Steps between C-alpha positions, in 0.01 A plus 500: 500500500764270573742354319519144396827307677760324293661219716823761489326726658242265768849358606608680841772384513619555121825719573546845432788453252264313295263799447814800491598246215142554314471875577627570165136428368407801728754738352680439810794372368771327781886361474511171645863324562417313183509857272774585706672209368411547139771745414791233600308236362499674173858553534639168557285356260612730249891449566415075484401601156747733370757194666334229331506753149846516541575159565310405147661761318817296596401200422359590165836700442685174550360382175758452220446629178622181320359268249749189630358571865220250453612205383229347380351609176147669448229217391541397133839639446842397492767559721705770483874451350749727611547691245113610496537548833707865486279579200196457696607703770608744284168516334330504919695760592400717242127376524555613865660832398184581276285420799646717733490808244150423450414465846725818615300724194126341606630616865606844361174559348272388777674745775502791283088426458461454848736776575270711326176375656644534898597843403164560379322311759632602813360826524186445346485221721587711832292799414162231430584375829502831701241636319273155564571499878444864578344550832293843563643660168838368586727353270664212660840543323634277764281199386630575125845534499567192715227309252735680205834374660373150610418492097855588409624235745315249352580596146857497578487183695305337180788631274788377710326171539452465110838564416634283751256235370638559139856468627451199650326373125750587286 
């Protein structure tokens, strides 16, 4: 019986490339120069963002503190006199104080909780893994640990980016 033709595959002259690119659906999976790219890709587009991080860190750092910065007032209130003015900033500065305890105890808490679940979760995690690939009664521990570690990696990464995050709030 033959098989039906999809234009891709009536074309003669549809290229070669074209079809190592769809071997994948085979199982016959190929690098082309674009996945050979991929890895640098991922790279520079991953410093342009830790760059452009840095560069609004800085410009959110250059924020003053102070009440008399703005000088117009909020809608429906007065202007500030100077002597309200070191009174208020008194009273933001220790506003912003109680913040940053807050956020620095909420931070605390959250790491030790998810300190405690990577700990747990990793080696369930990798021996699931080789156990659920095992080939011909082989465990694959190959297959789990790098599933494990790429876990930890990401857990980290999602920690450091959270308390970056909150450094950059308060």
């Amino acid at each position: 019986r033959a098989r039906p033709q999809t234009p891709l595959a009536s074309t003669s002259a549809a290229p070669s490339r074209l079809m190592d690119d769809f071997a994948c659906v085979n199982g016959n999976i190929t690098a082309s120069d674009a996945s050979e790219a991929a890895p640098a890709l991922i790279i520079v587009t991953g410093l342009i963002g830790i760059a452009f991080s840095v560069f609004l860190l800085k410009l959110v750092s250059s924020i003053a503190l102070d009440v008399a910065s703005n000088n117009e007032p909020l809608v429906g209130s007065e202007p500030i006199n100077g002597a309200d003015v070191a009174e208020q900033n008194a009273r933001l500065l220790e506003l912003y104080a109680a913040i940053t305890t807050g956020a620095n105890a909420f931070l605390r808490s959250e790491y030790k909780l998810c300190g405690i679940f990577i700990v747990l979760a990793f080696p369930a995690m990798s021996v699931l893994i080789a156990w659920g690939d095992k080939e011909d009664g082989k465990w694959e521990w190959k297959n789990g640990w790098l599933s494990g570690v790429s876990f930890v990696v990401g857990a980290i990464t999602s920690i450091v980016c959270g308390y970056i995050g909150m450094r950059v709030a308060v």
